Coordinates of C-alpha atoms in Angstrom, one line a residue:
M1 CA -38.5 121.6 -52.6
S2 CA -39.8 123.9 -55.3
A3 CA -41.2 127.3 -54.4
N4 CA -43.5 126.9 -57.4
P5 CA -45.1 123.5 -57.0
A6 CA -47.9 124.2 -59.6
L7 CA -45.3 124.9 -62.4
P8 CA -43.5 122.3 -64.5
I9 CA -40.6 120.6 -62.6
L10 CA -37.2 121.8 -63.7
D11 CA -34.2 119.6 -64.0
I12 CA -31.9 121.6 -61.7
T13 CA -28.3 120.4 -61.7
P14 CA -25.1 122.3 -60.9
A15 CA -24.1 122.2 -64.6
A16 CA -27.5 123.6 -65.7
I17 CA -27.2 126.4 -63.1
E18 CA -23.7 127.4 -64.2
A19 CA -24.9 127.3 -67.9
A20 CA -27.8 129.5 -67.0
K21 CA -25.5 132.1 -65.5
V22 CA -23.8 132.7 -68.8
S23 CA -26.4 131.7 -71.4
K24 CA -26.9 134.2 -74.2
A25 CA -30.5 133.1 -74.8
W26 CA -32.6 136.3 -74.3
P27 CA -34.8 134.9 -71.5
F28 CA -31.8 134.2 -69.4
E29 CA -30.4 137.6 -70.1
E30 CA -33.6 139.2 -68.8
A31 CA -33.8 136.8 -65.8
R32 CA -30.3 137.8 -64.7
K33 CA -31.5 141.4 -64.6
I34 CA -34.2 140.4 -62.1
T35 CA -31.8 138.4 -59.9
K36 CA -29.4 141.4 -59.9
R37 CA -32.2 143.6 -58.8
F38 CA -32.3 141.8 -55.5
E39 CA -28.6 141.2 -54.9
K40 CA -28.4 143.7 -52.0
T41 CA -31.9 143.4 -50.5
G42 CA -32.6 139.7 -51.0
F43 CA -35.7 138.3 -52.7
P44 CA -39.2 139.2 -51.7
E45 CA -41.7 136.6 -50.8
T46 CA -42.9 136.5 -54.4
V47 CA -41.4 137.9 -57.6
L48 CA -44.2 139.3 -59.7
F49 CA -44.2 139.2 -63.5
E50 CA -47.0 141.1 -65.3
T51 CA -48.4 141.4 -68.8
G52 CA -51.0 143.9 -69.9
Y53 CA -53.9 143.5 -72.3
G54 CA -56.1 146.2 -73.8
P55 CA -59.5 144.5 -74.5
S56 CA -60.6 147.0 -77.1
G57 CA -60.7 144.1 -79.6
L58 CA -60.3 140.4 -79.7
P59 CA -57.0 139.0 -78.4
H60 CA -54.5 138.3 -81.2
I61 CA -51.2 136.4 -81.5
G62 CA -49.2 139.4 -80.2
T63 CA -51.1 139.1 -76.9
F64 CA -50.3 135.4 -76.7
G65 CA -46.7 136.2 -77.6
E66 CA -46.4 138.6 -74.6
V67 CA -47.6 136.0 -72.2
A68 CA -45.5 133.2 -73.8
R69 CA -42.3 135.3 -73.7
T70 CA -42.9 136.4 -70.1
T71 CA -43.4 132.8 -69.1
M72 CA -40.0 132.0 -70.8
V73 CA -38.3 134.7 -68.7
R74 CA -40.1 133.4 -65.6
T75 CA -38.8 129.8 -66.3
A76 CA -35.3 131.1 -66.8
F77 CA -35.5 133.0 -63.5
R78 CA -36.7 129.8 -61.7
L79 CA -33.6 127.9 -62.9
L80 CA -31.2 130.7 -62.0
T81 CA -32.6 130.8 -58.5
E82 CA -32.8 127.0 -58.2
D83 CA -36.6 127.3 -58.0
K84 CA -36.3 128.5 -54.4
V85 CA -38.1 131.8 -55.0
A86 CA -41.9 131.9 -55.4
T87 CA -43.1 133.6 -58.7
K88 CA -46.4 134.8 -60.0
L89 CA -47.6 136.0 -63.4
I90 CA -50.5 138.4 -63.5
C91 CA -52.3 139.0 -66.8
F92 CA -53.8 142.5 -66.3
S93 CA -56.7 143.6 -68.5
D94 CA -57.2 147.4 -68.9
D95 CA -60.9 146.9 -69.3
M96 CA -61.9 150.1 -67.6
D97 CA -60.5 152.1 -70.5
G98 CA -63.1 154.1 -72.4
M99 CA -63.9 152.8 -75.9
R100 CA -62.3 155.6 -77.9
K101 CA -63.2 154.1 -81.3
I102 CA -65.4 151.2 -82.5
P103 CA -63.4 148.2 -83.6
E104 CA -63.8 147.3 -87.3
N105 CA -64.2 143.6 -86.7
V106 CA -67.4 143.4 -84.6
P107 CA -70.7 142.3 -86.0
D108 CA -72.7 145.6 -85.7
T109 CA -70.5 148.7 -85.4
K110 CA -73.5 151.1 -85.4
A111 CA -75.0 149.5 -82.4
L112 CA -71.9 150.5 -80.4
E113 CA -71.9 154.1 -81.3
P114 CA -74.0 155.3 -78.3
Y115 CA -71.4 153.7 -76.0
L116 CA -68.3 155.6 -77.2
H117 CA -66.1 156.6 -74.3
M118 CA -67.8 154.3 -71.9
P119 CA -65.6 151.8 -70.0
L120 CA -65.2 148.6 -72.0
T121 CA -66.9 146.7 -69.2
A122 CA -70.0 149.0 -69.6
V123 CA -70.3 148.5 -73.4
P124 CA -72.8 145.9 -74.5
N125 CA -71.3 142.7 -76.0
P126 CA -71.8 142.9 -79.8
F127 CA -71.1 139.2 -80.0
G128 CA -74.2 138.2 -77.9
G129 CA -74.0 135.3 -75.6
D130 CA -73.7 135.1 -71.8
Y131 CA -71.0 137.8 -71.4
E132 CA -72.3 141.0 -69.8
S133 CA -70.2 143.4 -71.8
F134 CA -67.7 143.8 -74.6
G135 CA -64.9 143.9 -72.1
H136 CA -66.0 140.7 -70.3
H137 CA -66.3 138.9 -73.6
N138 CA -62.8 139.9 -74.7
N139 CA -61.4 139.0 -71.3
A140 CA -63.0 135.6 -71.6
M141 CA -61.4 135.1 -75.1
L142 CA -58.1 136.0 -73.6
R143 CA -58.4 133.5 -70.8
R144 CA -59.7 130.8 -73.1
F145 CA -56.6 130.7 -75.3
L146 CA -54.2 131.2 -72.4
D147 CA -55.8 128.2 -70.7
Q148 CA -55.6 126.3 -74.0
F149 CA -51.8 126.6 -73.9
G150 CA -51.6 125.7 -70.2
F151 CA -50.1 129.0 -69.0
D152 CA -49.9 129.5 -65.3
Y153 CA -51.3 133.0 -64.6
E154 CA -53.6 135.0 -62.5
F155 CA -56.1 137.1 -64.4
A156 CA -56.8 140.6 -63.1
S157 CA -59.4 143.1 -64.3
S158 CA -58.8 146.8 -64.1
T159 CA -62.6 147.4 -63.5
E160 CA -62.6 144.9 -60.6
Y161 CA -59.4 146.4 -59.0
Y162 CA -60.8 150.0 -59.3
K163 CA -64.4 149.2 -58.1
S164 CA -63.5 146.8 -55.4
G165 CA -61.2 149.2 -53.7
K166 CA -57.9 147.3 -54.4
F167 CA -56.5 150.5 -55.9
D168 CA -58.0 152.9 -53.4
D169 CA -54.8 153.4 -51.4
A170 CA -52.8 153.8 -54.6
L171 CA -55.2 156.4 -55.9
M172 CA -55.1 158.3 -52.6
N173 CA -51.3 158.2 -52.9
A174 CA -51.5 159.5 -56.5
L175 CA -53.8 162.3 -55.3
K176 CA -51.2 163.3 -52.7
N177 CA -48.5 163.2 -55.3
Y178 CA -50.7 165.0 -57.9
D179 CA -48.1 167.8 -58.5
K180 CA -45.3 165.3 -59.0
I181 CA -47.3 163.4 -61.6
M182 CA -48.2 166.6 -63.4
S183 CA -44.6 167.8 -63.4
I184 CA -43.7 164.5 -65.2
M185 CA -46.6 164.6 -67.6
L186 CA -46.9 168.2 -68.7
P187 CA -43.5 168.6 -70.4
T188 CA -44.5 165.6 -72.7
L189 CA -47.7 167.4 -73.9
G190 CA -48.4 170.2 -76.3
E191 CA -49.5 173.6 -75.1
E192 CA -53.2 173.1 -75.8
R193 CA -53.2 169.7 -74.1
Q194 CA -51.3 171.0 -71.1
A195 CA -54.2 173.4 -70.4
T196 CA -56.8 170.7 -70.0
Y197 CA -54.7 167.7 -68.8
S198 CA -55.5 165.7 -65.7
P199 CA -54.1 162.3 -64.7
F200 CA -57.5 161.5 -63.1
L201 CA -60.4 160.6 -65.4
P202 CA -63.7 160.8 -63.7
I203 CA -66.5 158.4 -64.7
S204 CA -69.5 160.6 -65.3
P205 CA -72.3 159.9 -62.7
K206 CA -74.8 161.0 -65.4
S207 CA -73.7 159.3 -68.6
G208 CA -71.2 156.6 -67.4
R209 CA -68.6 157.9 -69.8
V210 CA -64.9 158.4 -69.1
L211 CA -64.4 162.2 -69.0
Y212 CA -61.3 163.9 -70.2
V213 CA -61.7 167.1 -68.3
P214 CA -59.4 169.4 -66.4
M215 CA -59.5 169.5 -62.6
K216 CA -60.9 172.6 -60.9
S217 CA -59.5 171.5 -57.6
I218 CA -58.3 168.4 -55.7
D219 CA -58.5 167.6 -52.0
A220 CA -55.8 165.1 -51.1
E221 CA -57.0 164.8 -47.5
A222 CA -60.6 164.1 -48.4
G223 CA -59.6 162.1 -51.4
T224 CA -61.8 164.0 -53.9
I225 CA -61.5 165.7 -57.2
T226 CA -63.7 168.6 -58.5
F227 CA -64.4 169.3 -62.2
D228 CA -67.2 170.4 -64.5
D229 CA -69.1 167.6 -66.1
E230 CA -70.3 167.3 -69.8
E231 CA -73.1 169.8 -69.1
G232 CA -70.9 172.3 -67.3
E233 CA -72.1 171.4 -63.8
E234 CA -69.5 171.4 -61.1
T235 CA -69.1 167.9 -59.7
T236 CA -67.0 166.5 -56.8
L237 CA -66.2 162.8 -56.7
S238 CA -64.2 160.5 -54.4
V239 CA -61.2 158.9 -56.2
K240 CA -62.1 155.6 -54.5
G241 CA -64.4 152.8 -55.4
G242 CA -64.3 153.1 -59.2
N243 CA -65.5 156.7 -59.5
V244 CA -62.3 157.6 -61.4
K245 CA -59.5 155.9 -63.3
L246 CA -56.1 157.2 -64.2
Q247 CA -54.9 158.2 -67.7
W248 CA -53.1 155.3 -69.2
K249 CA -49.5 156.5 -68.7
P250 CA -50.0 157.3 -65.0
D251 CA -52.1 154.1 -64.7
F252 CA -49.0 152.1 -65.8
G253 CA -46.8 153.6 -63.2
M254 CA -49.5 153.5 -60.5
R255 CA -50.1 149.8 -61.1
W256 CA -46.4 149.0 -60.9
A257 CA -46.1 150.8 -57.6
A258 CA -49.4 149.4 -56.2
L259 CA -48.7 145.7 -57.0
D260 CA -44.9 145.9 -56.7
V261 CA -44.3 144.5 -60.2
H262 CA -40.8 143.3 -60.8
F263 CA -40.9 142.5 -64.6
E264 CA -43.0 143.5 -67.5
M265 CA -42.4 143.5 -71.2
Y266 CA -44.2 145.5 -73.9
G267 CA -44.0 146.4 -77.5
K268 CA -41.9 149.0 -79.2
D269 CA -44.9 151.4 -79.4
H270 CA -44.5 151.9 -75.7
A271 CA -40.7 152.6 -75.9
A272 CA -41.0 156.4 -75.9
N273 CA -43.2 156.3 -72.8
S274 CA -41.2 153.8 -70.8
V275 CA -39.3 156.4 -68.9
I276 CA -42.6 158.1 -68.0
Y277 CA -44.0 154.9 -66.6
D278 CA -40.8 154.5 -64.6
R279 CA -40.8 158.0 -63.2
I280 CA -44.4 157.9 -62.2
C281 CA -43.9 154.6 -60.4
N282 CA -40.9 156.0 -58.6
A283 CA -42.8 159.2 -57.7
L284 CA -45.5 157.1 -56.0
G285 CA -42.9 155.4 -53.9
G286 CA -42.4 152.2 -56.0
K287 CA -39.4 150.9 -57.8
A288 CA -39.9 150.6 -61.6
P289 CA -39.8 147.0 -62.8
E290 CA -37.3 145.5 -65.1
H291 CA -38.7 145.7 -68.6
F292 CA -38.1 144.2 -72.0
I293 CA -39.2 146.0 -75.1
Y294 CA -39.9 143.8 -78.1
E295 CA -40.5 144.7 -81.8
L296 CA -43.9 144.7 -83.3
F297 CA -45.6 142.1 -85.5
L298 CA -46.5 143.2 -89.0
D299 CA -49.2 141.9 -91.4
D300 CA -48.6 140.9 -95.0
Q301 CA -48.5 144.6 -96.0
G302 CA -45.9 145.4 -93.4
Q303 CA -48.4 147.3 -91.2
K304 CA -48.6 146.8 -87.4
I305 CA -51.2 144.2 -86.5
S306 CA -54.1 145.7 -84.6
K307 CA -56.9 144.3 -82.4
S308 CA -59.4 146.8 -83.7
K309 CA -58.5 146.2 -87.4
G310 CA -58.3 142.5 -87.1
N311 CA -55.4 142.3 -89.5
G312 CA -52.6 139.7 -89.1
L313 CA -53.1 136.2 -87.9
T314 CA -55.3 135.0 -85.1
I315 CA -54.4 132.2 -82.7
D316 CA -57.1 130.0 -84.2
E317 CA -55.9 130.6 -87.7
W318 CA -52.3 129.6 -86.9
L319 CA -53.5 126.5 -85.1
T320 CA -55.6 125.5 -88.1
Y321 CA -52.4 124.9 -90.1
A322 CA -49.7 124.1 -87.5
P323 CA -49.0 122.8 -84.0
T324 CA -48.8 125.0 -81.0
E325 CA -45.1 124.5 -80.6
S326 CA -44.4 126.2 -83.9
L327 CA -46.2 129.3 -82.8
A328 CA -44.2 129.3 -79.5
L329 CA -41.0 129.0 -81.5
Y330 CA -42.0 132.0 -83.6
M331 CA -42.5 134.0 -80.5
F332 CA -39.1 132.9 -79.0
Q333 CA -37.0 133.9 -82.1
K334 CA -35.6 137.4 -82.4
P335 CA -38.1 139.3 -80.2
R336 CA -36.3 142.5 -80.9
T337 CA -36.7 142.2 -84.6
A338 CA -39.9 143.3 -86.4
K339 CA -41.4 140.2 -88.0
R340 CA -44.2 139.5 -90.5
L341 CA -47.0 137.6 -88.9
F342 CA -48.8 136.0 -91.9
F343 CA -49.6 132.6 -93.2
D344 CA -46.4 132.2 -95.2
V345 CA -44.2 132.1 -92.1
I346 CA -45.9 129.0 -90.8
P347 CA -44.1 126.2 -92.8
K348 CA -40.6 127.4 -91.8
A349 CA -41.6 127.7 -88.2
V350 CA -42.9 124.2 -88.1
D351 CA -39.8 122.6 -89.6
E352 CA -37.4 124.7 -87.5
Y353 CA -39.2 123.6 -84.3
F354 CA -38.7 119.9 -85.1
S355 CA -35.1 120.6 -86.2
F356 CA -34.4 122.2 -82.8
A357 CA -36.2 119.3 -81.0
S358 CA -34.2 116.6 -82.8
A359 CA -30.9 118.3 -81.8
F360 CA -31.9 118.7 -78.1
E361 CA -30.8 115.4 -76.6
R362 CA -27.4 115.6 -78.4
Q363 CA -26.6 118.9 -76.7
D364 CA -24.7 119.7 -73.5
D365 CA -26.3 121.8 -70.8
A366 CA -25.2 125.1 -72.4
G367 CA -26.5 124.0 -75.8
K368 CA -29.9 122.9 -74.3
L369 CA -30.4 126.2 -72.5
N370 CA -29.7 128.1 -75.8
N371 CA -32.1 125.8 -77.7
P372 CA -35.6 127.3 -78.1
V373 CA -37.3 124.1 -77.2
W374 CA -36.0 124.3 -73.6
H375 CA -37.9 127.6 -73.3
I376 CA -41.0 126.3 -75.1
H377 CA -41.3 123.2 -72.9
S378 CA -39.8 124.6 -69.7
G379 CA -37.0 122.1 -70.0
N380 CA -39.3 119.1 -70.2
L381 CA -39.1 118.3 -73.9
P382 CA -41.4 115.4 -75.0
Q383 CA -40.0 112.6 -77.0
I384 CA -40.3 113.6 -80.7
D385 CA -39.3 111.8 -83.8
M386 CA -40.2 113.6 -87.1
P387 CA -39.0 111.5 -90.1
V388 CA -40.6 113.8 -92.7
P389 CA -40.4 117.6 -92.6
F390 CA -43.5 119.7 -93.0
S391 CA -42.2 121.3 -96.2
M392 CA -41.7 117.8 -97.7
L393 CA -45.3 116.9 -96.7
L394 CA -46.5 120.0 -98.6
N395 CA -44.7 118.9 -101.7
L396 CA -46.0 115.3 -101.3
V397 CA -49.5 116.7 -101.1
S398 CA -48.9 118.6 -104.3
A399 CA -47.4 115.8 -106.3
S400 CA -49.9 113.1 -105.1
N401 CA -53.0 115.3 -105.2
A402 CA -53.7 113.9 -101.7
S403 CA -57.1 114.9 -100.3
N404 CA -56.7 113.0 -97.0
R405 CA -53.9 111.9 -94.8
D406 CA -54.4 108.2 -95.6
V407 CA -53.0 108.8 -99.0
L408 CA -50.0 110.5 -97.5
W409 CA -49.5 107.6 -95.1
G410 CA -49.2 105.3 -98.1
F411 CA -46.1 107.1 -99.2
I412 CA -44.7 107.7 -95.7
S413 CA -45.0 104.0 -94.7
R414 CA -43.1 102.9 -97.8
Y415 CA -40.5 105.6 -97.3
A416 CA -40.0 104.8 -93.5
P417 CA -41.1 101.2 -92.8
G418 CA -42.5 100.8 -89.3
V419 CA -43.6 104.5 -89.1
T420 CA -47.3 104.6 -88.6
A421 CA -49.9 107.1 -87.4
E422 CA -50.0 105.2 -84.1
T423 CA -46.2 105.2 -83.6
H424 CA -45.9 108.8 -84.7
P425 CA -49.0 110.8 -83.8
K426 CA -47.2 114.1 -84.3
L427 CA -46.5 113.2 -87.9
D428 CA -50.1 112.2 -88.3
E429 CA -51.2 115.6 -87.0
L430 CA -48.7 117.3 -89.4
A431 CA -50.1 115.4 -92.4
D432 CA -53.5 116.8 -91.7
F433 CA -52.1 120.3 -91.3
A434 CA -50.2 119.9 -94.6
I435 CA -53.3 119.1 -96.5
R436 CA -55.1 122.1 -95.1
Y437 CA -52.3 124.5 -95.6
F438 CA -51.6 123.3 -99.2
N439 CA -55.3 123.6 -100.2
D440 CA -55.7 127.1 -98.8
F441 CA -52.4 128.7 -99.5
V442 CA -50.2 126.7 -101.9
K443 CA -52.6 125.4 -104.4
P444 CA -54.2 128.7 -105.4
T445 CA -50.8 130.3 -106.1
K446 CA -49.1 127.4 -108.0
Q447 CA -47.8 128.3 -111.5
F448 CA -46.4 125.5 -113.5
S449 CA -43.8 126.2 -116.2
K450 CA -43.4 124.7 -119.6
P451 CA -39.9 123.4 -120.1
D452 CA -37.9 125.2 -122.7
N453 CA -35.8 123.2 -125.2
E454 CA -32.7 122.8 -122.9
E455 CA -34.9 122.1 -119.9
R456 CA -36.7 119.4 -121.9
A457 CA -33.4 117.8 -122.9
A458 CA -32.3 117.8 -119.2
L459 CA -35.7 116.3 -118.1
N460 CA -35.4 113.6 -120.8
D461 CA -32.0 112.6 -119.4
L462 CA -33.4 112.7 -115.8
H463 CA -36.3 110.5 -116.8
K464 CA -33.9 107.9 -118.2
V465 CA -31.9 108.0 -115.0
F466 CA -35.0 107.5 -112.9
E467 CA -36.0 104.5 -115.0
T468 CA -32.7 102.9 -114.0
L469 CA -32.8 103.6 -110.3
A470 CA -33.8 101.0 -107.8
E471 CA -37.3 101.5 -106.3
D472 CA -35.8 101.6 -102.8
A473 CA -33.0 104.0 -103.7
D474 CA -32.5 106.4 -100.8
G475 CA -32.5 110.2 -100.9
A476 CA -28.7 110.5 -101.1
I477 CA -28.4 108.2 -104.1
I478 CA -31.2 110.0 -105.9
Q479 CA -29.7 113.4 -105.2
D480 CA -26.4 112.3 -106.7
A481 CA -28.2 111.0 -109.8
V482 CA -30.1 114.3 -110.2
L483 CA -26.8 116.3 -109.8
S484 CA -25.1 114.1 -112.4
V485 CA -27.8 115.1 -114.9
G486 CA -27.4 118.8 -114.0
R487 CA -23.6 118.6 -114.6
K488 CA -24.2 117.8 -118.3
Y489 CA -25.6 121.3 -118.9
A490 CA -23.4 124.4 -118.8
R491 CA -26.5 126.3 -118.0
Y492 CA -26.5 124.8 -114.5
H493 CA -22.7 125.0 -113.8
D494 CA -21.4 127.1 -110.9
P495 CA -18.2 128.7 -112.2
K496 CA -17.1 129.5 -108.7
K497 CA -17.3 125.9 -107.3
T498 CA -16.4 122.4 -108.2
A499 CA -17.7 119.1 -106.9
P500 CA -15.5 116.9 -104.6
D501 CA -14.5 114.8 -107.6
G502 CA -13.4 117.8 -109.6
S503 CA -16.4 117.9 -111.9
P504 CA -18.5 121.1 -112.3
A505 CA -20.7 122.1 -109.3
V506 CA -24.4 122.6 -110.0
T507 CA -26.3 125.7 -109.1
G508 CA -29.6 125.8 -107.4
E509 CA -31.2 126.9 -110.6
W510 CA -31.3 123.3 -111.7
F511 CA -33.4 122.3 -108.8
N512 CA -35.5 125.5 -109.0
A513 CA -36.3 124.5 -112.6
L514 CA -37.4 121.1 -111.5
Y515 CA -39.7 122.6 -108.9
R516 CA -41.2 125.1 -111.3
I517 CA -41.9 122.5 -113.9
L518 CA -42.9 119.5 -111.7
L519 CA -44.5 121.2 -108.7
G520 CA -45.4 124.7 -109.9
Q521 CA -43.3 126.5 -107.3
E522 CA -40.0 128.3 -107.2
R523 CA -38.3 126.3 -104.5
G524 CA -38.6 123.1 -102.4
P525 CA -36.8 120.8 -100.0
R526 CA -33.9 118.6 -101.1
F527 CA -35.1 117.0 -104.3
G528 CA -33.5 113.6 -103.7
S529 CA -35.3 113.3 -100.3
F530 CA -38.6 114.3 -101.9
A531 CA -38.3 111.8 -104.7
A532 CA -37.4 109.0 -102.2
L533 CA -40.6 109.9 -100.2
Y534 CA -42.8 110.2 -103.3
G535 CA -41.3 107.1 -104.9
V536 CA -38.8 106.6 -107.8
K537 CA -41.5 105.3 -110.1
E538 CA -43.9 108.0 -109.2
T539 CA -41.3 110.7 -109.8
A540 CA -40.4 109.2 -113.2
N541 CA -44.1 109.4 -114.1
L542 CA -44.3 113.0 -112.9
I543 CA -41.3 113.9 -115.2
A544 CA -43.0 112.1 -118.1
S545 CA -46.2 114.1 -117.6
A546 CA -44.1 117.3 -117.7
L547 CA -42.5 116.2 -120.9
D548 CA -45.8 115.3 -122.7
G549 CA -47.4 118.5 -121.6
S550 CA -50.2 116.9 -119.5
L551 CA -48.9 118.3 -116.2
Y552 CA -48.9 121.9 -117.5
A553 CA -52.3 121.5 -119.1
E554 CA -53.9 120.0 -116.0
H555 CA -52.9 123.1 -113.9
N556 CA -53.3 125.9 -116.4

């Protein structure tokens, strides 16, 4: 019986377990670190996974990625332990942090100026609506899209944990170990900062702001701190009940110790501080969790994406142009490599997802556990048949000037008899995505080329070939015919290679020329497959329009 009945059922077989023990997929590598952690002590009642969220701005794809990736490690752990160990994922929001700067992507930045340095859950919601604060609004946005993807998690609010007393014991413990925390923190700070640093940040009883002030004294027995407030008045506060919070580095370690967190991942921007979090956790009597440091996402300019700047892609933007699974694949792949997170990565992610999905059933247990779709679907891959790649649909939209998916289905149904929107709903969904993506990102950048004299001669030959092809010629036959034309021209010969029959091999430049002239782009999918989908007659007409200049004139 599963120790995690609310989670997807795993197909647990002896072969799958053995494959999991040696799988090189990164979630299994991380999960094995967790199982090794408990080799001598045995597993606790519940193994706790945690992710953190700073609600200083709206959640972005990086936030989603952290939860998705942690869920993948959790699933791998479940298989390794035969699903006999209870697990839990906490998504912790640091919403008691002071608003140190005003986000650039809120409706009225000036209206928030009076609330600088107040806890995010005390800052009015600039978006209006029913949420009582900026922090509450952003927390709700986080939960909304995590729920949208069906993640199993428990949401936790820093404000609620501090104010309700859930952290009271941990804060008393931190006060008793004040000197230990200071000895860890002070060597990491400059001389000026050392003179004023305190791990405890009082919440001003007068202004409600988070105060960065030195401590005049602490009383570990009474559980109080004493400091001068903004007006220079000596003030004593209990550390309990939300009167104070910890600086973010001690807060990390305190939370790990207080909740007994066993695994947490975070971005490379935390890497230098990771050892500090660990040491503080250990100083407070906890055991630092296993952690995984991933590389950062970059925008189209190569800059780190930021919640406050609002650069990079949002969840909603990605899902306007592609299915959820493609986003999950993007998160799975190479988490320790910095990756651009912009619109141009979407088509490749879509096609790679369906390529991995199509291979899944043909693979043995080891292959399946290394396949990203096992991790995306927790081993429960739905039946998927995708006869037309997304990249091909984009080219079909371009060539046919399709404005709705009914036009695309006219070509698809002829290309793949029996395939309909009803039999292939995922393909129907993809057709809609392709039209949107093409209109917003491909069409504005298309640059058609005029054929030069040699290209014109080659296109004339190609047009003649297409006029002789059968209307139902498949992609392989068409591809061979296109290659035969390219072989006539030394310009397209590859001197380093020969075709199987000994004739000259053809370079990719022949196909690049076709795409530049016929579709206004540098590259495309296999030309024979595209022509089979678009139609032999239609492709011949497209070539004719390039030869008579009407295609170029229409787009320039």
